[in-house]
PDB file of C-alpha atoms in Angstrom:
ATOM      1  CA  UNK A   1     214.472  32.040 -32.539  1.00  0.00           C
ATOM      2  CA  UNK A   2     211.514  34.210 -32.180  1.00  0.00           C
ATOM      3  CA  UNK A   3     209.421  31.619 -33.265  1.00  0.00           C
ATOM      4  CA  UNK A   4     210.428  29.819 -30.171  1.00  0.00           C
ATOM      5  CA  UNK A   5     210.024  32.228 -28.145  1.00  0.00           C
ATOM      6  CA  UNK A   6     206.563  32.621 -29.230  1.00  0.00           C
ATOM      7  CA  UNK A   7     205.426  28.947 -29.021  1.00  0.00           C
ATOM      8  CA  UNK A   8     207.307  28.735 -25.196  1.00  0.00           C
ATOM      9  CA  UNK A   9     205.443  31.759 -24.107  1.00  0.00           C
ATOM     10  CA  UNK A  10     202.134  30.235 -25.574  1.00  0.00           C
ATOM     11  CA  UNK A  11     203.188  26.985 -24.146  1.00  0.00           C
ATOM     12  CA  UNK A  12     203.575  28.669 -20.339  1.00  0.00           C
ATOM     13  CA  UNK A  13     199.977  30.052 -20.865  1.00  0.00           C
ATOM     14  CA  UNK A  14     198.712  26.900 -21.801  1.00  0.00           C
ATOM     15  CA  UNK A  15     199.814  25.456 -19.169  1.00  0.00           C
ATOM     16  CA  UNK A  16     198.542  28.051 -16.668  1.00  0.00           C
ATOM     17  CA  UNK A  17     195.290  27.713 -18.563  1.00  0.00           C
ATOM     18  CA  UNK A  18     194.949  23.814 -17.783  1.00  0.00           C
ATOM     19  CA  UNK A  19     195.984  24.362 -14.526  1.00  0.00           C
ATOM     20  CA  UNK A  20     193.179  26.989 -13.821  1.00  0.00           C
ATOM     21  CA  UNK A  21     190.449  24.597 -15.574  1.00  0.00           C
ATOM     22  CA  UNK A  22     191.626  21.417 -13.262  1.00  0.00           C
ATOM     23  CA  UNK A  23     191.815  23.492 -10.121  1.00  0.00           C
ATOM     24  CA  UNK A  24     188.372  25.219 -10.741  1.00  0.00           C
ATOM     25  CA  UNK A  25     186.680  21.401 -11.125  1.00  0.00           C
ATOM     26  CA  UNK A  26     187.770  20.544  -7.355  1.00  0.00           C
ATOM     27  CA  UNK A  27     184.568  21.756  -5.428  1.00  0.00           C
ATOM     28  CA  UNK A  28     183.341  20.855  -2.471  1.00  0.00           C
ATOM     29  CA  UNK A  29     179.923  19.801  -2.815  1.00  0.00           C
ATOM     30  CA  UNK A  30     178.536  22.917  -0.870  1.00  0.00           C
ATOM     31  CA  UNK A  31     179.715  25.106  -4.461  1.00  0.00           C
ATOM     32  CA  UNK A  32     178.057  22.018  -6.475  1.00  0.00           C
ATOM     33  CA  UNK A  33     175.356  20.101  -7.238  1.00  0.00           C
ATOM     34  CA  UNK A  34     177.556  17.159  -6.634  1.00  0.00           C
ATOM     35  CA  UNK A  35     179.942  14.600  -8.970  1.00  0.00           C
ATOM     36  CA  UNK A  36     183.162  16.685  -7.337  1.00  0.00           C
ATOM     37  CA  UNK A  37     186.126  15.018  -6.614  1.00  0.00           C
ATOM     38  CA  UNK A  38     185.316  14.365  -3.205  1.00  0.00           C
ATOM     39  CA  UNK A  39     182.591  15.642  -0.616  1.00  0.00           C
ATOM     40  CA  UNK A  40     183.543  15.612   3.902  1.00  0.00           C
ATOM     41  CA  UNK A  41     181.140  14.547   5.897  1.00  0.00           C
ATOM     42  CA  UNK A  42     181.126  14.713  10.010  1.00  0.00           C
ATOM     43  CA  UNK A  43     180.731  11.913  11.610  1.00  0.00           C
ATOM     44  CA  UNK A  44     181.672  10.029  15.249  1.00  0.00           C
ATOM     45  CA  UNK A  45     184.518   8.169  15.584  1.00  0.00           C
ATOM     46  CA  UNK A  46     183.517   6.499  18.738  1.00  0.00           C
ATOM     47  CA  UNK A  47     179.939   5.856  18.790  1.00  0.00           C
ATOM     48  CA  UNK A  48     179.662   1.878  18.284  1.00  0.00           C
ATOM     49  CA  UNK A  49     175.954   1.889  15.693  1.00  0.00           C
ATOM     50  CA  UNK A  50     175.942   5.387  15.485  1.00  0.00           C
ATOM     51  CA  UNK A  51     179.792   6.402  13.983  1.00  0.00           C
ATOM     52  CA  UNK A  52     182.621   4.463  14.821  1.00  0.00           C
ATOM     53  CA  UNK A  53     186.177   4.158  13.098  1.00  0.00           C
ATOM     54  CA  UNK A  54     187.222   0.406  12.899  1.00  0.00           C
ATOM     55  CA  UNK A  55     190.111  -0.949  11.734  1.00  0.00           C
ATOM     56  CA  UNK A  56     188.325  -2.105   8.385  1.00  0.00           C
ATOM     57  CA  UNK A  57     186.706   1.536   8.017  1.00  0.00           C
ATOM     58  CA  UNK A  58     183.716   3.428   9.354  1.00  0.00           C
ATOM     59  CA  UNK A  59     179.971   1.707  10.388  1.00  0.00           C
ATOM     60  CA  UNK A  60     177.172   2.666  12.192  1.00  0.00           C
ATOM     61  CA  UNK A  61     173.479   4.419  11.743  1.00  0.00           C
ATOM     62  CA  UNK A  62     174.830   7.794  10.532  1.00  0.00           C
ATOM     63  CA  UNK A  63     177.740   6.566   8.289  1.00  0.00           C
ATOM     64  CA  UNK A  64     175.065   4.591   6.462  1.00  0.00           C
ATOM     65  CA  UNK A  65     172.669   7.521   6.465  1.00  0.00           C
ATOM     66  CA  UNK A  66     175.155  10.160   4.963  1.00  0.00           C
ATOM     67  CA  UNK A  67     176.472   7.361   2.307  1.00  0.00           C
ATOM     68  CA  UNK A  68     172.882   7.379   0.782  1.00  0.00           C
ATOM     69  CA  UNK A  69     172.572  10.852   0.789  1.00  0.00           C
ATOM     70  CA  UNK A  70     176.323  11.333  -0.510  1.00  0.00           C
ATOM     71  CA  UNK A  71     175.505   8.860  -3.028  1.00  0.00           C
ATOM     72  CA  UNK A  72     172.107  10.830  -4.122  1.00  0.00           C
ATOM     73  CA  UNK A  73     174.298  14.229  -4.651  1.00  0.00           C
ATOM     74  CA  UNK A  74     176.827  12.533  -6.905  1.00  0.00           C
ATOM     75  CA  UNK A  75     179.333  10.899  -4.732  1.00  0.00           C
ATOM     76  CA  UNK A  76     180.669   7.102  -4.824  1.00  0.00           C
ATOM     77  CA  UNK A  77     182.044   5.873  -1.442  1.00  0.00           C
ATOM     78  CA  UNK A  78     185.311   6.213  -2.203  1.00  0.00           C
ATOM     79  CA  UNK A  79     185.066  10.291  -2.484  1.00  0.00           C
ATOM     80  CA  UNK A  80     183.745  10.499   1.075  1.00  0.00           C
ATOM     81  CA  UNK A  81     186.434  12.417   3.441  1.00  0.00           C
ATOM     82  CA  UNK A  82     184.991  11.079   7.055  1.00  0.00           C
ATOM     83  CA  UNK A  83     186.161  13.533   9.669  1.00  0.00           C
ATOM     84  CA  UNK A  84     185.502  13.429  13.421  1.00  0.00           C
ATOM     85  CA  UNK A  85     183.122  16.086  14.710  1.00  0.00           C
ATOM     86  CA  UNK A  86     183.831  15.903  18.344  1.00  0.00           C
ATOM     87  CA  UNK A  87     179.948  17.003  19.909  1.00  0.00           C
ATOM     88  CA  UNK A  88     181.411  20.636  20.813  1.00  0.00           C
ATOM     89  CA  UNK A  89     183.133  21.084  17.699  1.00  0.00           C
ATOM     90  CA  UNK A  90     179.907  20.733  15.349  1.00  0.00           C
ATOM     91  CA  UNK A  91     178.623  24.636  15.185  1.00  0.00           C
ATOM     92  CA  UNK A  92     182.876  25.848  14.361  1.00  0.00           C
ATOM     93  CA  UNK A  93     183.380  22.896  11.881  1.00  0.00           C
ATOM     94  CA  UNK A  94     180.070  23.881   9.734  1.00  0.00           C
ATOM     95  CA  UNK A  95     180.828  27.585   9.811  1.00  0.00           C
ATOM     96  CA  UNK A  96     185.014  27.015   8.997  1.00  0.00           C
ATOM     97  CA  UNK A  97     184.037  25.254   5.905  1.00  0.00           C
ATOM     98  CA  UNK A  98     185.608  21.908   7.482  1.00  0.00           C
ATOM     99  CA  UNK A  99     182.732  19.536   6.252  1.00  0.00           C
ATOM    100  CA  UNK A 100     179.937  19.632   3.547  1.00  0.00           C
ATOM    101  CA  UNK A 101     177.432  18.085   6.073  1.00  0.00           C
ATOM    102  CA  UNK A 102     177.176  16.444  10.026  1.00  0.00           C
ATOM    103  CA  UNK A 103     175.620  13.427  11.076  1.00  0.00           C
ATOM    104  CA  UNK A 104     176.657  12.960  14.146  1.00  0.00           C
ATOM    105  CA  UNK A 105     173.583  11.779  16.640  1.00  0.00           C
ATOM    106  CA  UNK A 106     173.181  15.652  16.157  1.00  0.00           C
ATOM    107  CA  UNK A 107     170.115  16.553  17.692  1.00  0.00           C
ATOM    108  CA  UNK A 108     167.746  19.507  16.424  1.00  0.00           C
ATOM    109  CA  UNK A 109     167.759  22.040  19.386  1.00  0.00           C
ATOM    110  CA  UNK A 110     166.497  26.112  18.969  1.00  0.00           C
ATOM    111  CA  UNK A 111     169.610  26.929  19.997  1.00  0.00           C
ATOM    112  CA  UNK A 112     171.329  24.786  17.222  1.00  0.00           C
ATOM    113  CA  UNK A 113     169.171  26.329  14.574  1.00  0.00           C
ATOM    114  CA  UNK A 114     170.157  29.803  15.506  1.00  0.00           C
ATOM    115  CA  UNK A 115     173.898  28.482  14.001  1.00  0.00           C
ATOM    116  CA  UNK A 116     173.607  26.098  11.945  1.00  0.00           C
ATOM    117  CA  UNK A 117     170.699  25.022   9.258  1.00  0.00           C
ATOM    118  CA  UNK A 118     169.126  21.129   9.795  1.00  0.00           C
ATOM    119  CA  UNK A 119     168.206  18.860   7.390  1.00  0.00           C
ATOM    120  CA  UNK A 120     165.611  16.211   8.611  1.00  0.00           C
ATOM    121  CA  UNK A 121     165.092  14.799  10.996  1.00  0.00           C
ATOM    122  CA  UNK A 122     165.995  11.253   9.988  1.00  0.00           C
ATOM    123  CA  UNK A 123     165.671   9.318  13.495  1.00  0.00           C
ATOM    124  CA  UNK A 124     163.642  10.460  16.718  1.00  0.00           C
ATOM    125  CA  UNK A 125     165.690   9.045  19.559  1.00  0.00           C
ATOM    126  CA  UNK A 126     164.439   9.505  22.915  1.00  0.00           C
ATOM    127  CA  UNK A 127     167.313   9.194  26.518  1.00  0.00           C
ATOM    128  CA  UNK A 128     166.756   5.873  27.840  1.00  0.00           C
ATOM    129  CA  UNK A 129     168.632   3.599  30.441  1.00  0.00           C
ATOM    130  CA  UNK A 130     170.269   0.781  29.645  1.00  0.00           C
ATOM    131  CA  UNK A 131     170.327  -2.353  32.347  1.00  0.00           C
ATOM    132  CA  UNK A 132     171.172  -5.921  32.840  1.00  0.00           C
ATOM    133  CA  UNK A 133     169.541  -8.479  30.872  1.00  0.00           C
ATOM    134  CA  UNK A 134     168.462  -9.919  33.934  1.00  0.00           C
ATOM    135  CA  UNK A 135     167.803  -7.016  36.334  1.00  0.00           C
ATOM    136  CA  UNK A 136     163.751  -7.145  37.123  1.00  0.00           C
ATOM    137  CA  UNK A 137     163.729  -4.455  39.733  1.00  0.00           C
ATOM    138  CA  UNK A 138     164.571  -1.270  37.320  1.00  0.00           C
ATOM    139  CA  UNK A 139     160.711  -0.788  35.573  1.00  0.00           C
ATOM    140  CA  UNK A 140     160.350   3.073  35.567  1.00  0.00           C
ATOM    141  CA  UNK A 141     162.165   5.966  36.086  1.00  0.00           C
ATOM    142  CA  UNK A 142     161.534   5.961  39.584  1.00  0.00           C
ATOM    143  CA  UNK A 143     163.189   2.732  39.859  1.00  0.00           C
ATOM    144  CA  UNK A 144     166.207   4.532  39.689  1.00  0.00           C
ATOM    145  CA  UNK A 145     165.909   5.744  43.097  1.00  0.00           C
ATOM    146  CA  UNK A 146     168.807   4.959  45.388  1.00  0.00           C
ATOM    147  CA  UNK A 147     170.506   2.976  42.139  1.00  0.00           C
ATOM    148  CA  UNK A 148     173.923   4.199  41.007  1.00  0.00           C
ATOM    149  CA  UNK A 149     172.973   5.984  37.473  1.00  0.00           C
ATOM    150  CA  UNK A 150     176.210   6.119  35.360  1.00  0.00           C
ATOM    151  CA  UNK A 151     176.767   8.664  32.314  1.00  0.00           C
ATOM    152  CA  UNK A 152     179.653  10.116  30.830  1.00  0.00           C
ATOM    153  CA  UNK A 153     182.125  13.171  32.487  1.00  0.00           C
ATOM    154  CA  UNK A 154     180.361  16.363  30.877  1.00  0.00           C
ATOM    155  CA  UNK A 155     176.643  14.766  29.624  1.00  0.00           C
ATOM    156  CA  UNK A 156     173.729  16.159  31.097  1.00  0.00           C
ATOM    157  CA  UNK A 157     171.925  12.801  30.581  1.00  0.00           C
ATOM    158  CA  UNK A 158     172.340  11.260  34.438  1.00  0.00           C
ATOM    159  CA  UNK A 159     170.889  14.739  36.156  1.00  0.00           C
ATOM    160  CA  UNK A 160     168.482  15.460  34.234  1.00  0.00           C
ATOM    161  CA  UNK A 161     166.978  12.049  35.450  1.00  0.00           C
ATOM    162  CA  UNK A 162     168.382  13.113  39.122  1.00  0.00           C
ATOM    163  CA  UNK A 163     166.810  16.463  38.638  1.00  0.00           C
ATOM    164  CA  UNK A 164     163.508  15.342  36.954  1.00  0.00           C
ATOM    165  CA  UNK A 165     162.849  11.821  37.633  1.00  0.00           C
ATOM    166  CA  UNK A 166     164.620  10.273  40.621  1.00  0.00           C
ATOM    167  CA  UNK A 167     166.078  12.904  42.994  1.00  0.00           C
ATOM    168  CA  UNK A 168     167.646   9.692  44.968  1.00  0.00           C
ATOM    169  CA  UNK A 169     169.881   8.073  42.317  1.00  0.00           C
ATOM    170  CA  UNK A 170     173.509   7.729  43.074  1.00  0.00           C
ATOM    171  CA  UNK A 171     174.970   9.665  39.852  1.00  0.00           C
ATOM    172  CA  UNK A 172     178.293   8.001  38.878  1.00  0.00           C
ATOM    173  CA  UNK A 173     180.718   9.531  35.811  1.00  0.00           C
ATOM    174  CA  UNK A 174     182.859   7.615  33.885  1.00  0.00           C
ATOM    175  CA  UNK A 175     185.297   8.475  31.134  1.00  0.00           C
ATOM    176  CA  UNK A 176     183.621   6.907  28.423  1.00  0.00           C
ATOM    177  CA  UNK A 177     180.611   4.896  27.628  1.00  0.00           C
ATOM    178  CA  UNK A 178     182.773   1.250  27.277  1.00  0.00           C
ATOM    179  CA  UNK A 179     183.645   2.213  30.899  1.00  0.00           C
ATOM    180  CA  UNK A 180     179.970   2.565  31.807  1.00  0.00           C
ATOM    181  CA  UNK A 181     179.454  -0.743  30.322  1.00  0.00           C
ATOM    182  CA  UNK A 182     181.598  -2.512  32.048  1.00  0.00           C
ATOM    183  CA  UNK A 183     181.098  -0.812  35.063  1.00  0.00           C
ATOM    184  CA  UNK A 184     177.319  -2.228  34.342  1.00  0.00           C
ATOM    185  CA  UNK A 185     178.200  -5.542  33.627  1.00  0.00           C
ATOM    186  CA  UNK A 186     180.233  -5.784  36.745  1.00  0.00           C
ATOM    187  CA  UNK A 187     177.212  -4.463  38.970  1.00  0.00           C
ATOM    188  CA  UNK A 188     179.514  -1.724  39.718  1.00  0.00           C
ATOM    189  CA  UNK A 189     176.467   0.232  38.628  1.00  0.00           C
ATOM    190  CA  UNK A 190     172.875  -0.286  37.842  1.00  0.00           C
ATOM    191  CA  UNK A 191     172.103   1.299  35.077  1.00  0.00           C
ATOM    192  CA  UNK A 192     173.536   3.829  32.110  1.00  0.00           C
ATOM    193  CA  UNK A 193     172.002   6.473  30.230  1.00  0.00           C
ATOM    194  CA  UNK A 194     171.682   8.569  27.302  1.00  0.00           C
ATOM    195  CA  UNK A 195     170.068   8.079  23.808  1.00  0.00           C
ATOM    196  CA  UNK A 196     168.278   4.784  23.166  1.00  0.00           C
ATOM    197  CA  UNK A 197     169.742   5.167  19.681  1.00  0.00           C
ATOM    198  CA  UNK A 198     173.532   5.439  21.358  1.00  0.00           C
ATOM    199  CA  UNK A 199     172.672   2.800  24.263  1.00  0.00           C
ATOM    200  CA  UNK A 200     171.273   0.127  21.275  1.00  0.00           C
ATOM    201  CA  UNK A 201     174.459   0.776  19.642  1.00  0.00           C
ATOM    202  CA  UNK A 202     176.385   0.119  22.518  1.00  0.00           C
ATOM    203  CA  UNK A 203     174.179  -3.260  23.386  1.00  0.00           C
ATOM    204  CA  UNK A 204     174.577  -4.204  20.101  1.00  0.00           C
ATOM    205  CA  UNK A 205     178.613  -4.250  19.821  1.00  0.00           C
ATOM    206  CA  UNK A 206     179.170  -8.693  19.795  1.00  0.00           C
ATOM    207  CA  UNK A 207     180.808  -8.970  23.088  1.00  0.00           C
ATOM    208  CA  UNK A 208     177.724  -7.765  24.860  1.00  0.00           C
ATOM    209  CA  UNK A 209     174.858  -8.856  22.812  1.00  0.00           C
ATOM    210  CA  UNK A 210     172.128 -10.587  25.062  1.00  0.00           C
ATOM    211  CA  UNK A 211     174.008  -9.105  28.195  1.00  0.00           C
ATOM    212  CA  UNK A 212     171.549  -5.566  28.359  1.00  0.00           C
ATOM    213  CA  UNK A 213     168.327  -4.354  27.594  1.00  0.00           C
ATOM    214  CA  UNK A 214     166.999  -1.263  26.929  1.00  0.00           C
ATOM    215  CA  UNK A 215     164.483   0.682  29.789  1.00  0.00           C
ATOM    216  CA  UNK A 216     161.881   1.652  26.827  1.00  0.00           C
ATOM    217  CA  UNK A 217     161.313   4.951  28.967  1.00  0.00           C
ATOM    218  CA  UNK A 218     161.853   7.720  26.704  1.00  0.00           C
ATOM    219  CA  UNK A 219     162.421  10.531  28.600  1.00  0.00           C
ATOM    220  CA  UNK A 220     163.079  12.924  26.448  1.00  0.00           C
ATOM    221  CA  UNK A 221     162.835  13.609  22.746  1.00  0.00           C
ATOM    222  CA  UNK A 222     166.194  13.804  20.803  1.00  0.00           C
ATOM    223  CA  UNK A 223     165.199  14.511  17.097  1.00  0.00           C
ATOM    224  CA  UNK A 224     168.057  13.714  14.751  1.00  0.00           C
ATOM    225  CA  UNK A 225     169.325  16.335  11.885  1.00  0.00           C
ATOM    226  CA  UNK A 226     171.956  16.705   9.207  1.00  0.00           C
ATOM    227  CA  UNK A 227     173.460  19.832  10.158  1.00  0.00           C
ATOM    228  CA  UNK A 228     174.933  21.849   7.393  1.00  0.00           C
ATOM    229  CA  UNK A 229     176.050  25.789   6.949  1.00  0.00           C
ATOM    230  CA  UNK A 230     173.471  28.136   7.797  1.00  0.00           C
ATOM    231  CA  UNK A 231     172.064  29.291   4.515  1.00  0.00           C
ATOM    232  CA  UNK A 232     173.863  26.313   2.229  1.00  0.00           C
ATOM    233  CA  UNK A 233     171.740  25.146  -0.309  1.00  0.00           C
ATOM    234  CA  UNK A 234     172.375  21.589   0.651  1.00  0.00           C
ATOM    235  CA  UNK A 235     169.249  21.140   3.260  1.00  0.00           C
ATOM    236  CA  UNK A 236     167.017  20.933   0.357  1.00  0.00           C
ATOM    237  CA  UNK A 237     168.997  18.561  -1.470  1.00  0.00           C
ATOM    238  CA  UNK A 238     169.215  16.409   1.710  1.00  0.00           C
ATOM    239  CA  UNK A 239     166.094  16.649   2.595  1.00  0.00           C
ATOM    240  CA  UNK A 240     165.167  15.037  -0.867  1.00  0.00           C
ATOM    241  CA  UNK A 241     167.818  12.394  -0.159  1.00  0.00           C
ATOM    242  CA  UNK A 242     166.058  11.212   3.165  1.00  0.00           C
ATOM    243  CA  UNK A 243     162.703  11.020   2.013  1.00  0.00           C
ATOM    244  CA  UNK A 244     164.438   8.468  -0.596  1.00  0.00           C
ATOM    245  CA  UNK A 245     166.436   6.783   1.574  1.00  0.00           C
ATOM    246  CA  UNK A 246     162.948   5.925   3.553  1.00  0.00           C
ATOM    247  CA  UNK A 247     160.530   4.928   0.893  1.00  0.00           C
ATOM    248  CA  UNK A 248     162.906   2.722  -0.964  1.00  0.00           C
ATOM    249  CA  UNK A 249     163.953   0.831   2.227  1.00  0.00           C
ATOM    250  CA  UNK A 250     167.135   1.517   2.741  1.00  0.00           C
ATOM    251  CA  UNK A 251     166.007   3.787   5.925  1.00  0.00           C
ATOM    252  CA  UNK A 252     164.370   0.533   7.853  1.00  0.00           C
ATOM    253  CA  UNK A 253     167.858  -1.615   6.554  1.00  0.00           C
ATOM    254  CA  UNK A 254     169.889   0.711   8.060  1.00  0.00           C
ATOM    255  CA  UNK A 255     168.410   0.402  11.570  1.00  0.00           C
ATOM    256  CA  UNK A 256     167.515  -2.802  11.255  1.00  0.00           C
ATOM    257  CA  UNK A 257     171.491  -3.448  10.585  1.00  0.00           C
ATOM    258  CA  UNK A 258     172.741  -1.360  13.459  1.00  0.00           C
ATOM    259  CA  UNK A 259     170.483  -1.656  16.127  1.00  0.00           C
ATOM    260  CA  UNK A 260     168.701  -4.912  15.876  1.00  0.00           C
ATOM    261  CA  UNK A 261     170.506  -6.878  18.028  1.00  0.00           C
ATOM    262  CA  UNK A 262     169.632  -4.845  21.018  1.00  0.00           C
ATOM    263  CA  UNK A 263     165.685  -5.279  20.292  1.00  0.00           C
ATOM    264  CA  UNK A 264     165.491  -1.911  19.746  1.00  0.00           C
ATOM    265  CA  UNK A 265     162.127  -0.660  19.266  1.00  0.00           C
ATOM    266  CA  UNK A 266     162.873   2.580  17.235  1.00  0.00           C
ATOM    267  CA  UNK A 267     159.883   5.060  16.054  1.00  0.00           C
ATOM    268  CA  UNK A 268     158.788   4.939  12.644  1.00  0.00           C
ATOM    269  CA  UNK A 269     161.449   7.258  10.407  1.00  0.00           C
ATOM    270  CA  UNK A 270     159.731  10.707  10.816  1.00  0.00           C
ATOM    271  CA  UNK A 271     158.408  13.422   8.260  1.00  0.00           C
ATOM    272  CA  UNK A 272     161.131  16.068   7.328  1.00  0.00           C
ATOM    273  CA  UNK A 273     160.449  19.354   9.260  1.00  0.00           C
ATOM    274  CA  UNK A 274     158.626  17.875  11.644  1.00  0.00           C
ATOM    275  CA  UNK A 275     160.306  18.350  15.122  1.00  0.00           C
ATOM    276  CA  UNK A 276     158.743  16.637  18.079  1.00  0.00           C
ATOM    277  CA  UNK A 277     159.144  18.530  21.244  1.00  0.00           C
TER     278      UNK A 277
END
């Protein structure tokens, strides 16, 4: 009997033991230099080229940026946790703990940086307008002048143009970008604006390919990063990931895949660190 007793006791440690072991191996990749059970990565849900959630899973620009890099720390496909990072939500899901890393058309501000580390940049995207394929009157900025300028409820995009560029256009929000684009493609507006990189995206989607074009204006410089916890040891490793991902061609794939059919003329991938202002 006190044998027993003895081997269930040792059994109950055991147990505790193995338990311990298994649930000290499930780290988040922010504890690890990778191969963990699974890594989360913030992403948009709703940005068609840039992050979007289909049906058959998630595609765009940044899904297939943070793949490669997910891949170079140790993770297969199949341990990525995708989790929407909503654009106000970015700085509180970093600092909870809620994701390993954001790619999210997240662009490198010094007000960012004061929160949250960067990694990059991996794309220099520059606000744009997007038009009709066959509108010829809409050349410059200025163009926009008396046109009705459409950008989403809560962007800055459509008066910073009204502010900087043309004091005269007719600002117009919608709910959503899809709205703006059909909005467009009824000539209920003129034109829509934000990121070139977000705009291609949109233009690229099948039912409107060939039905808008891209302004080529750049009016501002929107320098892509992979946001992660401020002081995580992670920028480093990313940072080594992207400068991969662009000499072995995979960079120039991935925007060839996701913007291409909107002709869009993207800048050459840029240097890590090196912010353009």
């Amino acid at each position: 009997m006190k044998l027993r007793k003895v081997t269930a006791a040792s059994a109950v440690v055991l147990a505790l033991a193995v338990t311990a072991t298994a649930c000290g191996s499930d780290k988040k990749a922010s504890d690890s230099s990778g191969g963990g059970k699974k890594i989360t990565i913030g992403i948009k849900f709703d940005q068609p080229g840039i992050g979007q959630k289909t049906p058959q899973g998630y595609s765009g620009f940044d899904v297939d940026v943070a793949t490669y890099v997910a891949g170079k720390l140790g993770y297969k496909p199949d341990q990525i946790q995708w989790k929407e990072t909503k654009s106000a939500e970015r700085e509180n899901a970093l600092s909870r703990g809620d994701v390993d890393f954001i790619a999210a058309s997240y662009s490198i501000t010094p007000e960012r940086e004061k929160k949250v580390d960067f990694a990059g940049p991996y794309l220099l995207a520059h606000q744009d307008v997007l038009v009709r394929a066959d509108d010829t009157a809409i050349k410059s900025p200025s163009d926009l002048n008396s046109k009705k300028l459409c950008s989403v409820t809560g962007s800055t995009s459509a008066q910073n143009v009204h502010d900087k560029l043309a004091p005269k256009a007719q600002l117009q929000q919608y709910p959503t970008y899809s709205a703006c684009l059909t909005g467009l493609q009824n000539k209920a507006i003129d034109a829509l604006t934000t990121d070139d990189s977000i705009l291609a995206g949109y233009a690229s989607q099948a039912a409107f390919k060939g039905k808008f074009k891209l302004g080529g204006f750049k009016m501002t410089n929107e320098n892509y990063g992979i946001g992660v916890k401020k002081g995580s040891d992670l920028k480093a490793k990313i940072n080594t990931a992207l400068e991969a991902m662009v000499s072995d061609g995979s960079w120039k794939k991935a925007v060839d895949k996701n913007f291409g059919p909107a002709n869009y003329k993207n800048e050459p991938a840029p240097k890590i660190g090196n912010i353009v202002s």
